[in-house]
């Protein structure tokens, strides 16, 4: 099978991909893929040198397709793409959760959204809605609003409201909750051992709060949750994505996966295998 012999299949495949790329200008391969149906791209720190450059980059991308989705992973605090070279000037989630003033959280997120919108970015992979119940967690930590579900819930909702009030879609992550883990999913497969009843009281409430606030997207996590599915990591699991997120919780927005080149899934299934399985499980974008 060649790409030219199956153009409809190729266009469909491109419609579910959200690739990143190297450099601060649009590569030829990205232009070509957009013409073939690529619907979204993701920017990282390696693509960002300054406001004028980013605005020029997104302008060039939209010249290829005005309806393109341009996404970024801008949590503020420790995870910043806009200020990767200088360090974040805005507080991260733990600082906001510790202050526990939802008006401040909403304003910080609105400020992030206004900057992103001004740069031509329309989807932000934030906020983290993970409840950091395990202090040994190597990947969430200060990216969480805290260790209490009620605190994380109200601040996740405030972040969603603030960001989306500026015209940028928010994405609550990492469903169904990455807070009670001791493995970094970039490197291996974490496992959450809590039962479904415990998860309903601890891990899920912030995602429900984000949905109630109108969050446009949810990002799935690369972790095993035997309470829901003992075989497949959440990103690749129909019981998690289809039955729990879509069915039980009633989410109707965009479901996007965490990066499928991360070790938790890529080492076991390969990048193509993980991508195919994620779509089969119900993801809209990988």
Coordinates of C-alpha atoms in Angstrom, one line a residue:
X1 CA 0.0 0.0 0.0
X2 CA 1.3 3.5 -0.9
X3 CA 0.2 6.8 0.4
X4 CA -1.0 7.9 -3.0
X5 CA -3.2 4.8 -3.4
X6 CA -5.2 5.5 -0.3
X7 CA -5.6 9.3 0.0
X8 CA -8.7 9.1 2.1
X9 CA -7.1 6.8 4.6
X10 CA -4.0 9.1 4.7
X11 CA -6.2 12.2 5.3
X12 CA -8.0 10.5 8.1
X13 CA -4.7 9.4 9.7
X14 CA -3.4 13.0 9.5
X15 CA -6.6 14.3 11.1
X16 CA -5.9 12.5 14.4
X17 CA -2.2 13.3 14.7
X18 CA -0.7 16.2 16.7
X19 CA 3.0 16.2 15.9
X20 CA 5.7 18.4 17.0
X21 CA 8.7 19.5 14.9
X22 CA 12.2 20.8 15.2
X23 CA 13.1 24.5 14.6
X24 CA 11.6 27.9 14.7
X25 CA 10.1 27.9 11.2
X26 CA 7.7 25.6 9.4
X27 CA 9.5 22.6 7.9
X28 CA 8.6 21.5 4.4
X29 CA 7.3 18.1 5.7
X30 CA 4.8 19.9 8.0
X31 CA 3.6 22.1 5.1
X32 CA 3.1 19.0 3.0
X33 CA 1.3 17.1 5.7
X34 CA -1.0 20.0 6.3
X35 CA -1.9 20.0 2.6
X36 CA -2.7 16.3 3.1
X37 CA -5.0 16.8 6.0
X38 CA -2.9 17.3 9.1
X39 CA -5.2 19.1 11.5
X40 CA -3.0 20.1 14.4
X41 CA 0.6 20.7 15.5
X42 CA 2.2 21.1 18.9
X43 CA 4.8 23.7 19.8
X44 CA 7.6 23.1 22.4
X45 CA 10.4 25.1 23.8
X46 CA 12.6 24.2 20.9
X47 CA 10.2 26.1 18.6
X48 CA 10.0 29.3 20.7
X49 CA 12.6 32.0 20.8
X50 CA 10.4 35.1 21.4
X51 CA 7.0 36.6 20.9
X52 CA 7.5 38.0 17.4
X53 CA 9.1 34.8 16.2
X54 CA 6.2 32.6 17.6
X55 CA 3.6 34.9 16.1
X56 CA 5.4 34.6 12.7
X57 CA 5.5 30.9 13.1
X58 CA 1.8 30.5 13.8
X59 CA 1.0 33.0 11.0
X60 CA 2.9 30.8 8.6
X61 CA 1.1 27.7 9.8
X62 CA -2.3 29.3 9.4
X63 CA -1.4 30.3 5.9
X64 CA -1.3 26.6 5.1
X65 CA -4.7 25.9 6.8
X66 CA -6.6 28.7 8.6
X67 CA -8.5 26.0 10.6
X68 CA -5.3 24.4 12.0
X69 CA -5.2 23.7 15.7
X70 CA -1.9 25.0 17.2
X71 CA -1.3 23.6 20.7
X72 CA 1.3 24.1 23.4
X73 CA 2.1 22.7 26.8
X74 CA 2.1 25.8 29.0
X75 CA 1.3 25.1 32.6
X76 CA 3.3 28.1 34.0
X77 CA 5.6 27.3 36.9
X78 CA 8.0 24.5 36.2
X79 CA 6.4 23.5 32.9
X80 CA 6.7 26.5 30.6
X81 CA 7.3 26.6 26.9
X82 CA 6.9 30.3 26.4
X83 CA 9.5 31.1 29.1
X84 CA 11.7 28.0 28.8
X85 CA 14.8 30.0 28.2
X86 CA 14.3 32.4 31.2
X87 CA 12.2 30.5 33.7
X88 CA 8.5 31.1 34.4
X89 CA 7.4 34.5 35.6
X90 CA 4.0 33.2 36.6
X91 CA 3.3 30.9 39.6
X92 CA 2.8 27.2 39.1
X93 CA 0.0 25.1 40.4
X94 CA 1.3 24.2 43.8
X95 CA 1.9 27.8 44.6
X96 CA -1.6 28.6 43.5
X97 CA -3.1 25.7 45.4
X98 CA -1.2 26.7 48.6
X99 CA -2.5 30.3 48.3
X100 CA -5.9 28.8 47.7
X101 CA -7.4 31.9 46.2
X102 CA -9.4 30.8 43.1
X103 CA -9.7 34.4 41.8
X104 CA -5.9 34.6 41.6
X105 CA -5.8 31.2 39.9
X106 CA -8.4 32.3 37.4
X107 CA -6.5 35.5 36.7
X108 CA -3.2 33.7 36.2
X109 CA -4.8 31.3 33.7
X110 CA -6.5 34.2 31.9
X111 CA -3.2 36.0 31.6
X112 CA -1.6 32.8 30.1
X113 CA -4.6 32.5 27.7
X114 CA -4.3 36.1 26.5
X115 CA -0.6 35.7 25.8
X116 CA -1.2 32.4 23.9
X117 CA -4.1 33.8 22.0
X118 CA -2.0 36.8 21.0
X119 CA 0.6 34.4 19.7
X120 CA -1.9 32.4 17.6
X121 CA -2.1 29.4 19.9
X122 CA -5.5 27.9 20.4
X123 CA -5.2 24.8 22.6
X124 CA -3.2 24.6 25.8
X125 CA -2.4 21.2 27.5
X126 CA -3.3 22.5 30.9
X127 CA -4.2 22.4 33.7
X128 CA -2.9 19.4 35.5
X129 CA -5.9 18.0 37.4
X130 CA -3.8 15.3 39.2
X131 CA -4.1 15.0 43.0
X132 CA -0.6 14.6 44.2
X133 CA -1.4 12.1 47.0
X134 CA 2.0 10.3 46.8
X135 CA 4.8 12.6 47.9
X136 CA 7.3 10.3 46.1
X137 CA 5.7 11.0 42.7
X138 CA 8.6 11.8 40.4
X139 CA 6.7 13.5 37.5
X140 CA 3.7 15.5 39.0
X141 CA 4.8 17.0 42.3
X142 CA 4.6 20.8 42.1
X143 CA 2.6 20.6 38.8
X144 CA -0.4 19.6 41.0
X145 CA -2.5 22.1 42.9
X146 CA -2.0 19.9 46.0
X147 CA -2.8 16.6 47.7
X148 CA -6.4 17.3 48.5
X149 CA -9.1 16.6 46.0
X150 CA -11.2 19.5 47.0
X151 CA -8.3 22.0 46.5
X152 CA -7.3 20.5 43.2
X153 CA -10.9 20.5 42.0
X154 CA -11.7 24.1 42.6
X155 CA -8.4 25.3 41.2
X156 CA -8.5 23.1 38.1
X157 CA -12.0 24.5 37.4
X158 CA -10.7 28.1 38.0
X159 CA -7.8 27.5 35.6
X160 CA -10.2 26.2 32.9
X161 CA -12.5 29.2 33.3
X162 CA -9.6 31.7 33.2
X163 CA -7.8 30.2 30.2
X164 CA -11.0 29.7 28.1
X165 CA -12.3 33.2 28.9
X166 CA -9.3 34.3 26.9
X167 CA -10.3 32.2 23.9
X168 CA -7.9 29.3 24.3
X169 CA -9.1 25.8 24.8
X170 CA -8.0 24.1 28.1
X171 CA -7.1 20.4 28.5
X172 CA -7.4 18.7 31.9
X173 CA -4.7 16.1 32.4
X174 CA -3.6 13.3 33.1
X175 CA -6.8 11.3 33.2
X176 CA -7.8 9.3 35.2
X177 CA -5.1 10.8 37.5
X178 CA -1.3 10.5 37.7
X179 CA -0.9 11.7 41.3
X180 CA -0.6 8.4 43.1
X181 CA 2.4 7.0 41.2
X182 CA 6.1 6.4 41.8
X183 CA 7.2 5.9 38.2
X184 CA 7.8 8.6 35.6
X185 CA 5.7 7.6 32.5
X186 CA 8.3 9.1 30.3
X187 CA 10.6 6.3 31.3
X188 CA 8.3 3.4 32.4
X189 CA 4.7 2.3 33.1
X190 CA 3.3 3.6 36.4
X191 CA 0.5 1.7 38.1
X192 CA -2.2 3.1 40.3
X193 CA -3.3 0.4 42.8
X194 CA -6.3 2.1 44.4
X195 CA -9.7 0.5 43.9
X196 CA -12.5 2.2 42.0
X197 CA -14.2 3.5 45.0
X198 CA -11.1 5.3 46.3
X199 CA -10.4 6.7 42.8
X200 CA -13.9 8.1 42.7
X201 CA -13.3 10.0 45.8
X202 CA -9.7 11.1 45.2
X203 CA -8.5 11.1 41.5
X204 CA -11.7 11.8 39.6
X205 CA -13.2 14.8 41.3
X206 CA -10.9 17.4 39.7
X207 CA -11.6 16.1 36.2
X208 CA -15.3 16.2 37.0
X209 CA -14.9 19.8 38.2
X210 CA -13.0 20.7 35.0
X211 CA -15.8 19.2 32.9
X212 CA -18.4 21.1 34.9
X213 CA -16.4 24.3 34.1
X214 CA -16.6 23.5 30.4
X215 CA -13.1 22.1 29.7
X216 CA -12.8 21.6 26.0
X217 CA -10.3 18.7 26.1
X218 CA -9.0 15.9 28.4
X219 CA -5.6 14.3 28.1
X220 CA -5.2 10.6 29.0
X221 CA -2.3 9.2 31.0
X222 CA 0.1 6.4 30.2
X223 CA -0.5 4.4 33.4
X224 CA -2.1 1.1 34.4
X225 CA -5.2 1.3 36.6
X226 CA -6.3 -2.3 37.3
X227 CA -9.4 -1.1 38.9
X228 CA -10.6 -0.1 35.4
X229 CA -8.5 -2.3 33.1
X230 CA -5.8 -4.8 34.2
X231 CA -4.4 -5.2 30.7
X232 CA -4.1 -1.9 28.9
X233 CA -2.6 1.5 30.0
X234 CA -5.3 4.1 30.4
X235 CA -4.4 5.9 27.1
X236 CA -5.0 2.6 25.2
X237 CA -7.9 1.4 27.2
X238 CA -11.5 1.3 25.9
X239 CA -12.8 0.8 29.5
X240 CA -11.1 4.0 30.6
X241 CA -11.6 6.2 27.6
X242 CA -14.9 4.8 26.3
X243 CA -16.7 3.5 29.3
X244 CA -15.4 5.8 32.1
X245 CA -14.6 9.1 30.5
X246 CA -17.1 9.1 27.7
X247 CA -19.8 6.9 29.2
X248 CA -19.9 7.3 33.0
X249 CA -18.6 10.8 33.2
X250 CA -20.3 11.9 30.0
X251 CA -17.4 13.9 28.5
X252 CA -18.1 15.0 24.9
X253 CA -15.1 17.1 24.1
X254 CA -11.7 16.3 22.6
X255 CA -9.8 13.4 24.0
X256 CA -6.1 13.7 23.4
X257 CA -3.3 11.3 24.5
X258 CA -0.1 12.2 26.2
X259 CA 2.8 11.9 23.9
X260 CA 2.9 8.3 22.5
X261 CA 6.7 8.4 22.2
X262 CA 6.9 8.2 26.0
X263 CA 8.5 5.1 27.4
X264 CA 5.3 3.9 29.2
X265 CA 3.7 2.9 25.9
X266 CA 6.4 3.2 23.2
X267 CA 8.6 0.7 24.8
X268 CA 5.8 -1.9 24.9
X269 CA 3.8 -1.2 21.8
X270 CA 6.0 1.0 19.6
X271 CA 4.9 4.5 18.6
X272 CA 2.7 3.3 15.7
X273 CA 1.2 0.5 17.7
X274 CA 0.4 2.9 20.6
X275 CA -1.1 5.4 18.3
X276 CA -3.4 2.9 16.6
X277 CA -4.5 1.4 19.9
X278 CA -5.2 4.8 21.4
X279 CA -7.5 5.7 18.5
X280 CA -9.2 2.3 18.9
X281 CA -9.7 3.0 22.6
X282 CA -11.5 6.3 21.7
X283 CA -8.9 9.0 21.5
X284 CA -9.6 11.8 19.0
X285 CA -5.9 12.9 18.7
X286 CA -2.5 11.5 19.4

